[in-house]
Coordinates of C-alpha atoms and ligand atoms in Angstrom, one line a residue:
Chain A
M302 CA 106.0 159.5 29.6
N303 CA 103.0 160.5 31.0
V304 CA 101.3 159.9 34.5
Q305 CA 97.5 160.1 33.8
F306 CA 95.7 159.9 36.7
R307 CA 92.5 157.4 36.5
E308 CA 89.3 159.2 38.1
S309 CA 86.7 156.6 36.8
T310 CA 86.8 153.3 38.0
E311 CA 85.7 151.8 34.3
A312 CA 87.3 149.1 32.7
A313 CA 89.6 150.7 29.6
S314 CA 88.0 150.1 26.5
P315 CA 88.7 146.9 23.6
L316 CA 90.3 147.8 21.1
T317 CA 88.8 146.1 18.6
V318 CA 85.1 145.5 18.3
K319 CA 84.7 142.1 19.6
T320 CA 83.1 139.7 17.3
A321 CA 79.0 139.3 18.6
I322 CA 77.6 137.1 21.5
A323 CA 74.4 136.3 22.7
D324 CA 74.0 136.4 26.4
C325 CA 71.1 133.8 27.5
D326 CA 71.4 134.9 31.1
I327 CA 70.9 138.7 32.1
H328 CA 69.7 139.3 35.8
P329 CA 67.3 142.6 35.7
A330 CA 67.3 144.0 39.3
R331 CA 64.5 146.4 40.3
A332 CA 66.1 149.6 41.1
T333 CA 63.7 150.0 43.9
R334 CA 61.4 147.9 46.4
T335 CA 58.1 149.4 45.8
E336 CA 59.4 149.6 41.2
L337 CA 56.5 147.4 40.4
Y338 CA 54.5 148.9 41.6
P339 CA 52.3 150.5 39.0
Y340 CA 51.8 147.4 37.5
L341 CA 50.0 146.1 41.0
A342 CA 46.8 146.6 41.3
K343 CA 46.2 148.6 44.7
R344 CA 44.7 145.7 46.1
W345 CA 47.9 143.9 46.3
Q346 CA 50.1 147.2 47.0
H347 CA 48.1 146.9 50.1
H348 CA 48.7 143.2 50.3
L349 CA 52.3 143.8 50.3
E350 CA 52.8 146.6 53.0
V351 CA 50.5 144.7 55.5
Y352 CA 51.6 140.9 55.1
G353 CA 54.8 140.8 52.6
I354 CA 55.5 138.2 51.3
H355 CA 55.1 134.6 52.3
A356 CA 57.4 131.6 51.3
Y357 CA 57.4 128.1 51.4
Q358 CA 61.2 128.0 52.3
G359 CA 61.8 129.5 56.3
M360 CA 64.9 131.6 56.9
M361 CA 63.9 134.2 53.7
E362 CA 62.8 136.7 55.4
G363 CA 66.4 138.6 56.8
P364 CA 68.3 139.1 53.0
P365 CA 69.6 136.1 51.2
Y366 CA 72.8 138.6 50.5
P367 CA 75.5 139.2 50.2
K368 CA 76.9 135.5 49.6
A369 CA 80.4 136.4 48.5
Q370 CA 79.7 139.4 47.1
P371 CA 77.0 142.3 48.2
N372 CA 73.9 141.0 46.1
A373 CA 75.9 138.6 44.7
S374 CA 76.4 140.9 42.7
R375 CA 80.3 142.3 41.1
R376 CA 81.5 145.5 42.9
D377 CA 82.4 147.0 40.1
A378 CA 78.2 146.9 38.9
Y379 CA 76.8 149.2 41.0
P380 CA 75.3 152.2 39.0
P381 CA 76.2 155.3 39.3
E382 CA 73.1 157.0 39.4
G383 CA 72.6 155.2 42.7
G384 CA 70.6 151.4 43.5
P385 CA 71.4 147.5 43.3
Q386 CA 73.3 146.0 40.2
G387 CA 71.4 145.1 37.4
S388 CA 68.5 147.7 38.2
S389 CA 70.4 149.9 35.1
L390 CA 69.2 150.1 32.1
S391 CA 71.9 152.5 30.5
F392 CA 74.8 151.1 33.2
M393 CA 74.1 147.3 31.6
Q394 CA 74.3 149.2 28.0
E395 CA 77.8 150.8 29.4
Q396 CA 78.8 147.7 31.3
L397 CA 78.2 145.0 29.6
L398 CA 76.2 145.0 26.3
D399 CA 78.1 147.5 24.1
P400 CA 81.5 146.1 25.2
N401 CA 81.4 142.9 24.7
N402 CA 79.4 143.7 21.6
V403 CA 75.8 141.7 23.2
Q404 CA 74.0 140.7 20.4
L405 CA 71.0 139.2 22.1
G406 CA 70.6 139.3 25.8
V407 CA 68.0 136.9 27.8
L408 CA 66.3 138.1 30.5
N409 CA 65.8 136.2 33.7
P410 CA 64.2 138.3 36.3
L411 CA 65.2 135.9 40.3
N412 CA 63.1 137.1 43.7
T413 CA 60.2 138.4 42.2
G414 CA 56.8 136.2 42.9
Q415 CA 57.4 132.5 41.8
G416 CA 57.4 129.9 44.3
I417 CA 55.3 132.5 47.0
R418 CA 52.9 130.8 49.0
N419 CA 50.0 133.2 48.2
H420 CA 49.5 131.8 45.1
E421 CA 46.5 135.0 43.9
L422 CA 49.2 137.5 45.3
S423 CA 52.6 134.9 43.5
A424 CA 50.5 135.1 39.8
A425 CA 49.4 139.0 39.9
L426 CA 53.7 139.6 40.9
C427 CA 54.5 137.4 38.0
S428 CA 52.8 139.4 35.9
A429 CA 53.6 142.8 37.0
I430 CA 57.4 141.3 36.8
N431 CA 56.4 140.7 32.8
D432 CA 55.3 144.1 32.3
W433 CA 58.2 145.9 33.7
Q434 CA 60.0 143.3 32.2
I435 CA 58.4 145.3 28.5
D436 CA 58.7 149.0 30.1
K437 CA 62.0 148.9 31.4
W438 CA 63.9 146.7 29.1
T439 CA 63.1 145.4 26.4
S440 CA 61.2 147.9 24.6
K441 CA 63.6 150.4 25.5
D442 CA 67.0 148.3 23.8
K443 CA 66.3 145.5 21.0
R444 CA 68.4 143.8 22.0
L445 CA 67.1 142.6 25.4
K446 CA 64.6 139.8 25.1
A447 CA 62.2 138.2 28.5
S448 CA 61.6 135.6 30.3
I449 CA 57.8 134.5 30.8
V450 CA 58.0 134.9 34.2
V451 CA 55.3 132.4 35.9
S452 CA 53.9 131.8 39.4
N453 CA 55.2 127.8 38.9
E454 CA 53.5 126.1 42.2
D455 CA 49.9 126.9 40.6
A456 CA 50.2 125.3 36.6
L457 CA 47.2 126.4 35.7
S458 CA 47.5 130.0 36.4
A459 CA 51.2 129.6 35.4
A460 CA 49.9 128.8 31.9
A461 CA 47.4 130.9 31.3
E462 CA 50.3 133.7 32.0
I463 CA 51.9 131.9 29.5
R464 CA 49.4 132.2 26.9
E465 CA 48.1 135.4 27.1
R466 CA 52.5 136.0 26.1
A467 CA 52.8 133.7 23.5
G468 CA 53.4 135.7 20.7
D469 CA 54.8 138.7 21.9
K470 CA 58.0 139.2 20.6
N471 CA 59.4 140.5 23.7
F472 CA 59.6 137.5 24.9
V473 CA 61.5 134.2 23.9
Q474 CA 61.4 131.6 26.4
V475 CA 59.7 130.8 30.1
L476 CA 60.7 131.0 33.6
L477 CA 61.1 128.0 36.0
L478 CA 63.9 127.5 38.6
S479 CA 64.8 124.4 39.7
R480 CA 64.3 124.3 43.5
N481 CA 60.3 123.8 43.7
V482 CA 57.9 122.3 46.0
E483 CA 58.2 119.2 43.7
P484 CA 60.8 117.7 41.4
L485 CA 59.5 119.3 38.0
G486 CA 58.7 116.3 36.2
Q487 CA 55.6 116.3 38.6
R488 CA 52.4 115.9 37.0
R489 CA 51.3 119.0 39.1
Y490 CA 53.5 121.3 36.3
W491 CA 51.9 119.8 33.4
P492 CA 49.6 122.6 33.0
I493 CA 52.9 125.1 31.8
Y494 CA 54.7 122.0 29.7
Q495 CA 51.9 122.4 27.4
A496 CA 50.9 126.0 27.2
A497 CA 54.6 126.4 26.6
E498 CA 54.9 124.0 23.9
E499 CA 52.0 125.2 22.7
A500 CA 53.3 128.9 22.1
G501 CA 56.5 127.1 20.5
L502 CA 58.3 128.7 24.0
P503 CA 61.8 127.0 25.4
I504 CA 61.6 126.6 28.9
G505 CA 64.6 127.7 30.9
V506 CA 65.1 126.2 34.4
H507 CA 67.2 128.1 36.4
A508 CA 69.2 127.3 40.1
F509 CA 67.7 128.5 42.7
G510 CA 63.8 129.3 44.5
F511 CA 62.6 128.4 47.5
G512 CA 60.5 125.8 47.3
G513 CA 61.5 124.1 50.9
N514 CA 63.6 121.9 50.7
P515 CA 66.8 121.5 51.3
I516 CA 69.6 122.3 47.9
T517 CA 71.0 119.2 48.7
P518 CA 69.3 116.2 49.5
S519 CA 71.2 115.3 53.0
G520 CA 69.6 118.2 54.1
W521 CA 70.9 121.5 54.4
P522 CA 74.5 122.2 54.5
S523 CA 76.8 124.7 56.8
Y524 CA 78.2 127.0 54.1
Y525 CA 77.6 128.8 50.4
I526 CA 80.0 127.3 49.3
E527 CA 78.0 124.5 49.7
E528 CA 75.4 125.5 47.8
M529 CA 77.4 126.4 44.8
V530 CA 77.6 123.4 44.0
G531 CA 74.3 121.8 45.3
H532 CA 72.9 124.1 42.3
S533 CA 73.8 121.7 40.0
Q534 CA 72.5 118.1 42.2
C535 CA 69.7 120.3 42.5
Q536 CA 69.3 120.9 38.6
Q537 CA 70.2 116.9 38.2
S538 CA 67.3 115.3 40.3
A539 CA 64.9 118.5 38.3
L540 CA 66.4 116.5 34.7
A541 CA 66.0 113.3 35.9
S542 CA 62.5 113.5 36.9
L543 CA 61.4 115.6 34.0
V544 CA 63.2 112.3 31.9
L545 CA 61.5 110.4 34.1
E546 CA 57.7 111.5 34.7
G547 CA 57.6 111.3 31.2
V548 CA 57.7 115.0 30.0
F549 CA 60.1 114.7 27.4
E550 CA 57.3 111.7 26.2
R551 CA 54.8 113.4 26.5
F552 CA 55.6 116.8 24.8
P553 CA 58.0 116.2 22.2
K554 CA 58.7 119.1 20.8
L555 CA 59.2 120.9 24.6
K556 CA 62.8 122.9 24.7
M557 CA 64.2 122.8 28.1
V558 CA 67.0 124.9 29.4
M559 CA 69.6 124.3 32.1
I560 CA 70.2 127.7 33.4
E561 CA 73.6 128.6 35.9
A562 CA 73.9 124.8 36.8
G563 CA 77.0 123.7 35.4
F564 CA 76.8 121.0 32.4
G565 CA 80.1 118.9 33.3
W566 CA 78.0 116.7 35.0
A567 CA 75.7 115.9 32.5
P568 CA 77.4 112.9 30.3
S569 CA 77.2 111.0 33.9
L570 CA 74.2 112.2 35.1
A571 CA 73.0 110.2 31.3
W572 CA 74.8 107.4 31.3
R573 CA 73.3 106.4 34.7
L574 CA 70.2 107.0 33.5
D575 CA 70.4 104.9 30.8
K576 CA 71.9 102.1 32.0
V577 CA 69.6 101.9 35.3
W578 CA 66.4 102.2 33.0
Q579 CA 68.2 99.2 30.9
R580 CA 67.8 97.5 33.9
L581 CA 63.8 98.9 35.7
R582 CA 62.3 99.9 32.1
S583 CA 59.4 97.7 33.2
E584 CA 58.9 100.5 36.2
V585 CA 58.6 103.7 33.7
P586 CA 57.0 102.0 30.5
H587 CA 55.5 105.0 29.4
V588 CA 60.5 106.1 29.2
K589 CA 60.0 104.9 25.6
R590 CA 63.5 105.6 24.7
P591 CA 66.2 105.5 26.9
P592 CA 67.1 109.0 28.8
S593 CA 70.5 110.3 26.9
E594 CA 67.7 110.7 23.9
Y595 CA 65.6 112.5 25.5
I596 CA 68.2 114.6 27.1
R597 CA 70.9 115.3 24.0
E598 CA 67.3 116.1 21.7
Q599 CA 65.3 118.2 24.4
V600 CA 68.2 119.9 26.5
W601 CA 69.9 123.0 26.4
W602 CA 72.6 124.7 28.4
T603 CA 73.9 127.8 29.1
T604 CA 77.4 127.8 30.2
Q605 CA 77.5 129.7 33.4
P606 CA 79.5 128.5 35.6
M607 CA 81.4 126.7 32.9
E608 CA 83.7 123.6 35.0
D609 CA 87.2 124.6 35.2
P610 CA 88.9 121.1 34.9
E611 CA 92.5 120.8 35.6
R612 CA 93.7 119.6 31.8
R613 CA 91.2 121.7 29.4
E614 CA 90.6 119.3 26.7
D615 CA 88.7 117.4 29.8
L616 CA 86.0 120.3 29.1
L617 CA 86.3 119.9 25.6
D618 CA 85.5 117.0 26.0
V619 CA 82.4 117.0 27.9
I620 CA 81.1 119.7 25.6
K621 CA 82.0 116.9 22.2
W622 CA 79.5 114.7 24.0
I623 CA 77.0 117.7 24.8
G624 CA 77.3 118.7 21.3
W625 CA 78.8 122.3 20.6
D626 CA 75.2 123.3 19.2
R627 CA 73.4 122.9 22.5
L628 CA 75.8 125.6 24.8
L629 CA 74.3 129.1 25.0
F630 CA 77.1 131.5 26.4
A631 CA 76.0 133.1 29.5
T632 CA 77.3 135.8 31.7
D633 CA 74.9 136.2 34.6
Y634 CA 75.8 139.5 34.8
P635 CA 76.0 141.4 37.4
H636 CA 76.0 138.5 39.1
W637 CA 79.2 138.0 41.2
D638 CA 80.1 134.8 39.3
Y639 CA 80.1 136.7 35.7
D640 CA 81.8 135.4 33.1
E641 CA 84.0 137.2 30.7
P642 CA 83.2 136.5 27.4
S643 CA 86.9 136.7 25.9
R644 CA 88.2 134.1 28.6
V645 CA 86.1 131.0 29.0
L646 CA 87.1 128.7 25.9
P647 CA 90.3 127.0 25.4
A648 CA 92.1 127.3 22.5
G649 CA 91.5 124.9 19.8
V650 CA 87.4 125.7 19.1
S651 CA 87.0 125.6 15.7
E652 CA 84.9 128.7 14.0
A653 CA 82.4 127.0 13.1
N654 CA 81.5 125.9 17.3
R655 CA 83.1 129.1 18.9
D656 CA 80.1 131.1 16.2
A657 CA 77.6 128.7 17.1
F658 CA 78.6 128.5 21.0
Y659 CA 79.0 132.8 21.6
L660 CA 75.6 133.6 18.9
G661 CA 74.5 131.0 16.8
N662 CA 72.9 128.4 19.2
A663 CA 71.0 131.5 21.1
R664 CA 69.3 132.5 18.4
A665 CA 68.6 129.2 16.4
L666 CA 66.7 128.2 19.9
Y667 CA 65.4 131.3 20.4
G668 CA 63.8 131.7 16.9
I669 CA 65.9 135.9 16.8
I670 CA 67.2 136.3 13.1
A671 CA 70.1 138.1 11.9
Chain B
M293 CA 113.5 151.0 35.5
A294 CA 111.5 154.4 35.7
R295 CA 110.2 156.0 38.3
H296 CA 106.7 157.6 39.0
V297 CA 105.7 160.1 40.9
I298 CA 101.9 160.0 41.3
A299 CA 100.7 161.4 44.1
P300 CA 102.7 164.3 47.4
V301 CA 102.3 161.7 50.3
D302 CA 99.5 163.9 51.9
E303 CA 97.4 162.6 49.0
L304 CA 97.4 159.4 49.5
P305 CA 96.4 159.2 53.6
P306 CA 96.8 155.2 55.1
G307 CA 93.9 153.7 54.1
T308 CA 93.3 154.8 50.5
R309 CA 94.5 154.2 47.6
K310 CA 95.0 155.4 44.2
F311 CA 94.3 153.8 40.9
L312 CA 96.7 155.3 37.9
E313 CA 97.8 154.4 34.1
I314 CA 101.5 154.1 33.7
E315 CA 102.6 153.2 29.9
G316 CA 99.1 152.2 29.4
R317 CA 99.3 149.8 32.2
P318 CA 96.5 150.1 34.4
I319 CA 97.9 150.4 38.0
A320 CA 96.5 150.7 41.4
V321 CA 99.0 152.2 44.9
F322 CA 98.1 151.7 48.3
N323 CA 99.0 152.9 51.7
I324 CA 98.6 150.3 54.2
K325 CA 99.4 151.8 57.5
G326 CA 102.1 154.2 56.1
E327 CA 103.7 151.5 53.9
Y328 CA 102.4 151.9 50.4
F329 CA 102.3 148.8 47.4
G330 CA 101.7 148.8 43.3
L331 CA 99.5 146.4 42.1
M332 CA 98.9 145.5 38.3
N333 CA 95.1 146.9 38.2
R334 CA 94.1 143.2 36.4
C335 CA 92.7 140.2 38.0
P336 CA 95.2 137.8 36.2
H337 CA 91.9 135.4 36.3
Q338 CA 89.7 137.1 34.5
G339 CA 90.4 140.8 33.5
A340 CA 88.3 142.4 36.4
A341 CA 89.9 146.2 37.8
L342 CA 91.2 143.9 41.0
C343 CA 92.0 147.0 43.2
E344 CA 88.6 147.3 43.2
G345 CA 87.6 145.4 45.7
P346 CA 87.7 145.5 49.2
L347 CA 90.6 144.6 52.3
I348 CA 90.6 141.8 53.9
G349 CA 92.2 140.3 56.1
L350 CA 93.4 136.6 55.4
A351 CA 91.9 133.0 56.7
Q352 CA 93.7 129.9 57.6
S353 CA 92.6 126.8 59.3
S354 CA 95.3 124.8 60.6
D355 CA 92.2 122.3 61.8
P356 CA 88.9 122.6 61.3
G357 CA 87.2 124.4 63.6
E358 CA 90.3 126.5 64.3
I359 CA 90.5 129.6 62.9
E360 CA 92.4 132.7 62.8
Y361 CA 92.8 136.0 60.2
T362 CA 95.4 138.3 59.8
K363 CA 97.4 140.3 57.8
L364 CA 94.0 143.0 58.3
G365 CA 93.9 145.0 55.3
E366 CA 96.5 143.1 53.8
I367 CA 94.3 141.3 51.5
I368 CA 93.0 143.0 48.0
R369 CA 89.3 140.3 46.6
C370 CA 88.4 140.6 43.2
P371 CA 85.5 142.1 43.0
W372 CA 84.1 139.4 40.7
H373 CA 85.1 136.3 41.7
G374 CA 86.7 136.8 45.0
W375 CA 90.0 135.4 44.1
E376 CA 92.7 137.1 47.0
F377 CA 95.8 138.9 46.9
D378 CA 98.1 139.7 48.8
V379 CA 98.9 143.3 48.5
R380 CA 102.5 142.9 49.8
T381 CA 103.6 141.1 47.1
G382 CA 100.8 140.2 44.8
Q383 CA 100.9 137.0 45.7
S384 CA 97.2 134.8 45.3
Y385 CA 96.4 132.2 47.8
C386 CA 93.6 130.4 45.8
D387 CA 96.7 129.3 43.6
P388 CA 99.9 131.1 44.4
R389 CA 101.8 128.1 41.8
R390 CA 99.7 129.7 38.3
F391 CA 98.7 133.2 39.5
R392 CA 99.9 136.4 41.3
V393 CA 99.1 140.1 39.6
K394 CA 102.6 142.3 39.4
A395 CA 103.5 144.2 42.1
Y396 CA 105.5 147.3 41.3
P397 CA 107.3 148.7 44.3
A398 CA 106.7 151.7 45.8
H399 CA 107.9 154.4 48.1
V400 CA 108.5 157.9 50.1
E401 CA 110.8 159.8 48.4
P402 CA 111.5 163.4 49.8
G403 CA 110.9 166.5 47.4
T404 CA 115.0 167.2 46.8
S405 CA 115.4 164.0 45.1
V406 CA 112.5 163.5 43.3
V407 CA 113.3 167.2 41.7
K408 CA 116.6 166.3 40.8
G409 CA 115.3 162.6 39.2
P410 CA 115.1 159.8 37.6
Y411 CA 111.3 160.4 38.2
V412 CA 108.6 161.3 36.3
A413 CA 106.3 163.2 37.3
E414 CA 104.7 165.3 34.7
T415 CA 101.3 166.0 35.6
I416 CA 101.8 166.7 39.5
P417 CA 103.5 170.4 40.5
V418 CA 106.9 168.8 42.1
R419 CA 108.0 170.9 44.8
V420 CA 111.4 170.5 46.8
E421 CA 109.8 170.8 50.6
S422 CA 107.3 168.1 50.1
D423 CA 107.6 164.1 50.1
Y424 CA 106.0 161.9 47.4
V425 CA 105.0 158.7 46.7
V426 CA 106.5 156.7 44.2
V427 CA 106.3 153.8 42.4
E428 CA 108.8 151.7 40.1
L429 CA 107.9 150.4 37.4
Ligands
FES1077 S1 88.3 138.2 37.6 FE1 88.6 138.7 39.7 S2 88.8 136.3 40.4 FE2 88.2 136.3 38.6

């Protein structure tokens, strides 16, 4: 009988080759504060050193994390060479992509330059992060695809960035955030939707953003746990706005991906919208069809976080309403609420649905051929 | 139940832990204030290497506004989703009914008894005059 000393901290490697998956929400991080400087004009490098970044929201100067775990990330995801979690490609390959057989990984960089008050700086930072995504990630690992980060409060420059990147196979979607200065359906954001529709790129709406509004509709909460669930409330109001302002009507080919805010609430929001729309239809005559129809036709959902009801069959009922062709598996690596691919689906899901859930839907939506 | 010698005592001082694989199982052994505890190093939630998390205390509240923080350094917090487990027993604090981590008894044995067996210590040279941390599984 052997007693082995395990000096290394890595998890035991899988015994069998796992089924291929897509991971539709991966967060790459910068290893150093100045890592974007090579992609920024000198003028903006100096600006950052002298004036820093000003968000719409207060309380941004101190670190918004740790939230639950350091950098809101798995404690075991610090790269061996140093730097924050998610900042090393080789460690991401070793910890996430290889052992889980990830065939397609969609990068969603956060805290990058969206939603800051100086719109020129915002546009410069977004463009820089997009160059950085190609240089550091997508050109080095063909499994990885980037989201076009845009200056969301300045729709014209955002649209220009989308047009510039359109057709570049490194990018598969446009990234917006759920917490903006105004609800996402408002006219000020429409140039973004127009450019995305023209480019044939889905829009990913990721939870977070610092638009200056509280995370809950009833004000600033006391606890991080309220912020965690607030993301779904925030996403619900964003989605209602997109439907009711007529974005889906005006841009019928636009595809939206709701990222990291759950999906268990989708049926009830759609039912409520449909019911109220029947009574108040004349207020929004540009919404020509029941809201649920737009949602089911034009909205996709990433899985992390998945609701975890006591009766696992309840989850399957919700998925049935949403459609097995609408869910995109996501781990949220390296963040602390990471989902382990082999542990998220209850038993009793057909093979066809599992394949769609783990890979097929993402490939179809993002146009990635096997 | 086999007994495994996992380290001489001075290699596992208070506040430290040791990761091992015994009979194919990932195990962590902790020295908490001179007492030894073994735990399965796999989180029952989604399988993280549980014992790589920090050792914290237990926050409890009898009433809103009343907070008691006890068991300092005796609660292991999972490095992924933060579920908390008692190192002494493997009991979970988020859902004690459904989840626990397997705990393995650990303690110190003098070299005299270890050398006589029935202990397994193939990778550690065992000397009679020393004390050893021993885990049972
Ligand atoms: S894997 Fe440990 S809490 Fe989720």
